[in-house]
């Protein structure tokens, strides 16, 4: 695994832990749907399915991770969520929500994790 892959994996590990600590149940990580793409984390909160995009950045190098969710990415996540629900018994009673977890790694100190609910 290259450095960027390791950084992303570390961010996803922190994101999954943050979601669990917030009471969500993680169902799957890195769920792939052929060439259509990947959902970083699928979880449930109550009776809602949560599709979670994780963005990890080193501090100061790029825009903040929370600014990295584009319209195209949201459309792709919605399409992937439809595929997931079709393969897993349909949409849950609480519907489907798209969340973003932004992980920022400072030069020194602990990572900052920000969970934004219902970004799309």
Short mmCIF file of N, CA and C in Angstrom, two decimals:
data_model
loop_
_atom_site.label_atom_id
_atom_site.label_comp_id
_atom_site.label_asym_id
_atom_site.label_seq_id
_atom_site.Cartn_x
_atom_site.Cartn_y
_atom_site.Cartn_z
N UNK A 1 0.85 -1.18 0.00
CA UNK A 1 0.00 0.00 0.00
C UNK A 1 0.89 1.24 0.00
N UNK A 2 0.57 2.20 -0.86
CA UNK A 2 1.36 3.43 -0.92
C UNK A 2 0.98 4.37 0.22
N UNK A 3 1.71 5.48 0.31
CA UNK A 3 1.49 6.42 1.43
C UNK A 3 0.08 7.01 1.39
N UNK A 4 -0.41 7.34 0.20
CA UNK A 4 -1.76 7.90 0.10
C UNK A 4 -2.80 6.87 0.51
N UNK A 5 -2.62 5.63 0.11
CA UNK A 5 -3.54 4.56 0.50
C UNK A 5 -3.53 4.34 2.00
N UNK A 6 -2.34 4.39 2.60
CA UNK A 6 -2.23 4.23 4.05
C UNK A 6 -2.90 5.39 4.78
N UNK A 7 -2.76 6.60 4.25
CA UNK A 7 -3.40 7.76 4.85
C UNK A 7 -4.92 7.61 4.80
N UNK A 8 -5.44 7.21 3.65
CA UNK A 8 -6.87 7.01 3.51
C UNK A 8 -7.40 5.92 4.43
N UNK A 9 -6.65 4.84 4.54
CA UNK A 9 -7.06 3.73 5.41
C UNK A 9 -7.09 4.18 6.87
N UNK A 10 -6.07 4.94 7.28
CA UNK A 10 -6.03 5.46 8.64
C UNK A 10 -7.24 6.36 8.90
N UNK A 11 -7.55 7.25 7.96
CA UNK A 11 -8.71 8.12 8.10
C UNK A 11 -10.01 7.33 8.19
N UNK A 12 -10.15 6.28 7.38
CA UNK A 12 -11.36 5.46 7.43
C UNK A 12 -11.47 4.71 8.76
N UNK A 13 -10.34 4.27 9.31
CA UNK A 13 -10.36 3.62 10.62
C UNK A 13 -10.85 4.60 11.70
N UNK A 14 -10.33 5.83 11.66
CA UNK A 14 -10.77 6.84 12.63
C UNK A 14 -12.25 7.17 12.42
N UNK A 15 -12.68 7.27 11.18
CA UNK A 15 -14.08 7.58 10.89
C UNK A 15 -14.99 6.47 11.41
N UNK A 16 -14.64 5.22 11.17
CA UNK A 16 -15.47 4.10 11.63
C UNK A 16 -15.57 4.12 13.16
N UNK A 17 -14.47 4.39 13.83
CA UNK A 17 -14.47 4.46 15.30
C UNK A 17 -15.36 5.61 15.77
N UNK A 18 -15.26 6.76 15.11
CA UNK A 18 -16.08 7.92 15.46
C UNK A 18 -17.56 7.61 15.29
N UNK A 19 -17.92 6.95 14.20
CA UNK A 19 -19.32 6.60 13.96
C UNK A 19 -19.83 5.63 15.02
N UNK A 20 -19.02 4.62 15.33
CA UNK A 20 -19.42 3.67 16.39
C UNK A 20 -19.60 4.38 17.73
N UNK A 21 -18.67 5.26 18.07
CA UNK A 21 -18.77 6.01 19.33
C UNK A 21 -20.00 6.90 19.38
N UNK A 22 -20.49 7.31 18.20
CA UNK A 22 -21.70 8.14 18.13
C UNK A 22 -22.97 7.30 18.12
N UNK A 23 -22.82 5.97 18.22
CA UNK A 23 -23.98 5.09 18.30
C UNK A 23 -24.42 4.46 17.00
N UNK A 24 -23.69 4.69 15.90
CA UNK A 24 -24.04 4.06 14.64
C UNK A 24 -23.48 2.64 14.61
N UNK A 25 -24.11 1.79 13.82
CA UNK A 25 -23.63 0.43 13.61
C UNK A 25 -23.03 0.35 12.22
N UNK A 26 -21.75 0.03 12.13
CA UNK A 26 -21.07 -0.09 10.83
C UNK A 26 -21.42 -1.44 10.22
N UNK A 27 -21.99 -1.40 9.02
CA UNK A 27 -22.37 -2.61 8.31
C UNK A 27 -21.28 -3.11 7.37
N UNK A 28 -20.63 -2.17 6.68
CA UNK A 28 -19.62 -2.54 5.68
C UNK A 28 -18.66 -1.38 5.48
N UNK A 29 -17.47 -1.74 5.05
CA UNK A 29 -16.47 -0.74 4.70
C UNK A 29 -15.94 -1.05 3.31
N UNK A 30 -15.69 -0.01 2.55
CA UNK A 30 -15.14 -0.14 1.20
C UNK A 30 -15.96 -1.06 0.31
N UNK A 31 -17.29 -0.86 0.33
CA UNK A 31 -18.19 -1.66 -0.50
C UNK A 31 -18.09 -1.19 -1.93
N UNK A 32 -17.70 -2.12 -2.81
CA UNK A 32 -17.52 -1.80 -4.22
C UNK A 32 -18.67 -2.33 -5.05
N UNK A 33 -19.01 -1.55 -6.06
CA UNK A 33 -20.06 -1.93 -7.00
C UNK A 33 -19.46 -1.87 -8.40
N UNK A 34 -18.65 -2.85 -8.70
CA UNK A 34 -18.02 -2.91 -10.03
C UNK A 34 -17.31 -1.62 -10.37
N UNK A 35 -17.55 -1.14 -11.57
CA UNK A 35 -16.90 0.10 -12.04
C UNK A 35 -17.63 1.35 -11.59
N UNK A 36 -18.77 1.18 -10.95
CA UNK A 36 -19.56 2.35 -10.53
C UNK A 36 -18.91 3.10 -9.38
N UNK A 37 -18.11 2.42 -8.58
CA UNK A 37 -17.43 3.09 -7.49
C UNK A 37 -17.52 2.34 -6.18
N UNK A 38 -17.27 3.10 -5.11
CA UNK A 38 -17.15 2.51 -3.78
C UNK A 38 -17.81 3.42 -2.75
N UNK A 39 -18.41 2.79 -1.76
CA UNK A 39 -18.90 3.51 -0.59
C UNK A 39 -17.91 3.22 0.54
N UNK A 40 -17.37 4.27 1.14
CA UNK A 40 -16.34 4.10 2.17
C UNK A 40 -16.90 3.34 3.38
N UNK A 41 -18.03 3.81 3.92
CA UNK A 41 -18.62 3.16 5.09
C UNK A 41 -20.15 3.16 4.93
N UNK A 42 -20.75 2.01 5.17
CA UNK A 42 -22.20 1.88 5.26
C UNK A 42 -22.52 1.57 6.71
N UNK A 43 -23.48 2.31 7.25
CA UNK A 43 -23.84 2.14 8.66
C UNK A 43 -25.34 2.33 8.82
N UNK A 44 -25.82 2.01 10.00
CA UNK A 44 -27.21 2.31 10.34
C UNK A 44 -27.23 3.19 11.58
N UNK A 45 -28.24 4.05 11.60
CA UNK A 45 -28.52 4.84 12.79
C UNK A 45 -30.03 4.78 12.95
N UNK A 46 -30.47 4.11 13.99
CA UNK A 46 -31.90 3.85 14.13
C UNK A 46 -32.35 3.00 12.96
N UNK A 47 -33.39 3.45 12.26
CA UNK A 47 -33.86 2.68 11.11
C UNK A 47 -33.44 3.32 9.78
N UNK A 48 -32.40 4.15 9.81
CA UNK A 48 -31.88 4.79 8.60
C UNK A 48 -30.57 4.15 8.17
N UNK A 49 -30.38 4.04 6.87
CA UNK A 49 -29.10 3.62 6.30
C UNK A 49 -28.27 4.87 6.10
N UNK A 50 -27.02 4.82 6.53
CA UNK A 50 -26.11 5.95 6.40
C UNK A 50 -24.99 5.57 5.45
N UNK A 51 -24.91 6.31 4.35
CA UNK A 51 -23.83 6.16 3.38
C UNK A 51 -22.81 7.23 3.75
N UNK A 52 -21.62 6.81 4.10
CA UNK A 52 -20.64 7.75 4.64
C UNK A 52 -19.42 7.85 3.74
N UNK A 53 -19.16 9.05 3.29
CA UNK A 53 -17.95 9.35 2.53
C UNK A 53 -16.90 9.85 3.51
N UNK A 54 -15.69 9.34 3.39
CA UNK A 54 -14.60 9.74 4.29
C UNK A 54 -13.55 10.47 3.46
N UNK A 55 -13.17 11.65 3.91
CA UNK A 55 -12.12 12.42 3.27
C UNK A 55 -11.04 12.72 4.30
N UNK A 56 -9.82 12.32 3.99
CA UNK A 56 -8.70 12.51 4.91
C UNK A 56 -7.67 13.41 4.24
N UNK A 57 -7.22 14.42 4.96
CA UNK A 57 -6.24 15.37 4.43
C UNK A 57 -5.20 15.69 5.50
N UNK A 58 -4.00 15.97 5.03
CA UNK A 58 -2.99 16.54 5.93
C UNK A 58 -3.27 18.04 6.03
N UNK A 59 -3.09 18.57 7.20
CA UNK A 59 -3.39 19.98 7.44
C UNK A 59 -2.56 20.89 6.53
N UNK A 60 -3.25 21.87 5.94
CA UNK A 60 -2.55 22.89 5.16
C UNK A 60 -2.19 22.52 3.74
N UNK A 61 -2.32 21.27 3.35
CA UNK A 61 -1.89 20.87 2.00
C UNK A 61 -2.96 21.12 0.95
N UNK A 62 -4.18 20.88 1.28
CA UNK A 62 -5.28 20.99 0.33
C UNK A 62 -6.44 21.69 1.02
N UNK A 63 -7.53 21.82 0.29
CA UNK A 63 -8.75 22.36 0.92
C UNK A 63 -9.15 21.43 2.06
N UNK A 64 -9.93 21.93 3.00
CA UNK A 64 -10.35 21.06 4.12
C UNK A 64 -11.15 19.87 3.58
N UNK A 65 -11.10 18.75 4.27
CA UNK A 65 -11.79 17.56 3.77
C UNK A 65 -13.28 17.76 3.57
N UNK A 66 -13.88 18.61 4.38
CA UNK A 66 -15.33 18.82 4.26
C UNK A 66 -15.70 19.57 2.98
N UNK A 67 -14.74 20.18 2.30
CA UNK A 67 -15.01 20.90 1.06
C UNK A 67 -14.83 20.01 -0.17
N UNK A 68 -14.48 18.76 0.04
CA UNK A 68 -14.12 17.88 -1.07
C UNK A 68 -15.28 17.06 -1.63
N UNK A 69 -16.47 17.25 -1.13
CA UNK A 69 -17.61 16.47 -1.61
C UNK A 69 -18.30 17.24 -2.73
N UNK A 70 -18.07 16.81 -3.96
CA UNK A 70 -18.60 17.50 -5.14
C UNK A 70 -19.99 16.98 -5.50
N UNK A 71 -20.66 17.71 -6.36
CA UNK A 71 -21.96 17.30 -6.86
C UNK A 71 -21.90 15.95 -7.56
N UNK A 72 -20.85 15.75 -8.34
CA UNK A 72 -20.69 14.46 -9.04
C UNK A 72 -20.54 13.32 -8.05
N UNK A 73 -19.77 13.55 -6.99
CA UNK A 73 -19.57 12.51 -5.98
C UNK A 73 -20.88 12.20 -5.27
N UNK A 74 -21.67 13.21 -4.98
CA UNK A 74 -22.96 13.00 -4.31
C UNK A 74 -23.88 12.18 -5.21
N UNK A 75 -23.91 12.50 -6.50
CA UNK A 75 -24.72 11.73 -7.45
C UNK A 75 -24.27 10.28 -7.48
N UNK A 76 -22.95 10.07 -7.51
CA UNK A 76 -22.41 8.70 -7.52
C UNK A 76 -22.79 7.96 -6.24
N UNK A 77 -22.70 8.63 -5.10
CA UNK A 77 -23.06 7.99 -3.83
C UNK A 77 -24.54 7.62 -3.79
N UNK A 78 -25.39 8.48 -4.33
CA UNK A 78 -26.82 8.16 -4.38
C UNK A 78 -27.08 6.93 -5.24
N UNK A 79 -26.40 6.86 -6.39
CA UNK A 79 -26.54 5.70 -7.27
C UNK A 79 -26.06 4.43 -6.58
N UNK A 80 -24.92 4.53 -5.90
CA UNK A 80 -24.38 3.37 -5.18
C UNK A 80 -25.31 2.95 -4.05
N UNK A 81 -25.90 3.92 -3.36
CA UNK A 81 -26.84 3.61 -2.27
C UNK A 81 -28.05 2.86 -2.82
N UNK A 82 -28.53 3.27 -3.99
CA UNK A 82 -29.65 2.56 -4.63
C UNK A 82 -29.28 1.12 -4.93
N UNK A 83 -28.06 0.91 -5.40
CA UNK A 83 -27.58 -0.45 -5.68
C UNK A 83 -27.50 -1.28 -4.40
N UNK A 84 -26.94 -0.68 -3.35
CA UNK A 84 -26.82 -1.37 -2.06
C UNK A 84 -28.19 -1.81 -1.56
N UNK A 85 -29.14 -0.88 -1.55
CA UNK A 85 -30.46 -1.21 -1.02
C UNK A 85 -31.15 -2.26 -1.89
N UNK A 86 -30.95 -2.19 -3.21
CA UNK A 86 -31.55 -3.20 -4.10
C UNK A 86 -31.00 -4.59 -3.79
N UNK A 87 -29.72 -4.65 -3.45
CA UNK A 87 -29.09 -5.94 -3.15
C UNK A 87 -29.34 -6.42 -1.72
N UNK A 88 -29.84 -5.54 -0.87
CA UNK A 88 -29.99 -5.87 0.55
C UNK A 88 -31.42 -5.67 1.06
N UNK A 89 -32.40 -5.94 0.21
CA UNK A 89 -33.78 -5.97 0.67
C UNK A 89 -34.56 -4.68 0.61
N UNK A 90 -34.05 -3.68 -0.07
CA UNK A 90 -34.79 -2.43 -0.23
C UNK A 90 -34.41 -1.38 0.79
N UNK A 91 -34.93 -0.19 0.55
CA UNK A 91 -34.62 0.93 1.43
C UNK A 91 -35.21 0.71 2.81
N UNK A 92 -34.48 1.06 3.85
CA UNK A 92 -35.00 0.90 5.22
C UNK A 92 -36.10 1.92 5.50
N UNK A 93 -36.92 1.68 6.54
CA UNK A 93 -38.02 2.60 6.87
C UNK A 93 -37.55 4.04 7.11
N UNK A 94 -36.37 4.18 7.65
CA UNK A 94 -35.85 5.52 7.95
C UNK A 94 -35.17 6.19 6.78
N UNK A 95 -35.16 5.53 5.62
CA UNK A 95 -34.56 6.12 4.42
C UNK A 95 -33.05 6.01 4.41
N UNK A 96 -32.46 6.72 3.47
CA UNK A 96 -31.01 6.71 3.26
C UNK A 96 -30.50 8.13 3.44
N UNK A 97 -29.41 8.25 4.18
CA UNK A 97 -28.80 9.55 4.45
C UNK A 97 -27.34 9.49 4.01
N UNK A 98 -26.84 10.60 3.47
CA UNK A 98 -25.42 10.67 3.10
C UNK A 98 -24.73 11.58 4.10
N UNK A 99 -23.71 11.04 4.74
CA UNK A 99 -22.89 11.78 5.71
C UNK A 99 -21.47 11.91 5.17
N UNK A 100 -20.76 12.86 5.73
CA UNK A 100 -19.35 13.05 5.41
C UNK A 100 -18.57 13.06 6.71
N UNK A 101 -17.48 12.31 6.74
CA UNK A 101 -16.55 12.39 7.85
C UNK A 101 -15.25 12.94 7.30
N UNK A 102 -14.87 14.12 7.80
CA UNK A 102 -13.62 14.74 7.41
C UNK A 102 -12.58 14.51 8.49
N UNK A 103 -11.42 14.02 8.07
CA UNK A 103 -10.31 13.76 9.00
C UNK A 103 -9.14 14.66 8.58
N UNK A 104 -8.69 15.48 9.51
CA UNK A 104 -7.56 16.36 9.25
C UNK A 104 -6.42 15.94 10.15
N UNK A 105 -5.26 15.72 9.53
CA UNK A 105 -4.08 15.30 10.28
C UNK A 105 -3.11 16.48 10.40
N UNK A 106 -2.96 17.02 11.62
CA UNK A 106 -2.02 18.13 11.81
C UNK A 106 -0.58 17.62 11.80
N UNK A 107 0.35 18.56 11.70
CA UNK A 107 1.77 18.19 11.75
C UNK A 107 2.08 17.53 13.09
N UNK A 108 1.51 18.09 14.15
CA UNK A 108 1.68 17.52 15.49
C UNK A 108 0.32 17.40 16.15
N UNK A 109 0.20 16.42 17.00
CA UNK A 109 -1.03 16.27 17.77
C UNK A 109 -2.00 15.29 17.13
N UNK A 110 -3.14 15.18 17.78
CA UNK A 110 -4.15 14.20 17.37
C UNK A 110 -4.92 14.67 16.14
N UNK A 111 -5.39 13.71 15.39
CA UNK A 111 -6.23 14.01 14.23
C UNK A 111 -7.53 14.65 14.69
N UNK A 112 -8.06 15.51 13.84
CA UNK A 112 -9.38 16.12 14.08
C UNK A 112 -10.39 15.41 13.17
N UNK A 113 -11.47 14.95 13.76
CA UNK A 113 -12.50 14.23 13.02
C UNK A 113 -13.79 15.01 13.12
N UNK A 114 -14.40 15.31 11.97
CA UNK A 114 -15.64 16.06 11.92
C UNK A 114 -16.68 15.23 11.17
N UNK A 115 -17.79 14.93 11.84
CA UNK A 115 -18.88 14.14 11.24
C UNK A 115 -20.02 15.07 10.88
N UNK A 116 -20.29 15.21 9.59
CA UNK A 116 -21.38 16.04 9.11
C UNK A 116 -22.50 15.13 8.64
N UNK A 117 -23.64 15.24 9.27
CA UNK A 117 -24.80 14.40 8.98
C UNK A 117 -25.67 15.03 7.90
N UNK A 118 -26.16 14.17 7.01
CA UNK A 118 -27.12 14.63 6.01
C UNK A 118 -26.61 15.71 5.08
N UNK A 119 -25.42 15.51 4.54
CA UNK A 119 -24.84 16.53 3.65
C UNK A 119 -25.52 16.57 2.29
N UNK A 120 -26.26 15.52 1.95
CA UNK A 120 -26.95 15.49 0.66
C UNK A 120 -28.23 14.70 0.78
#
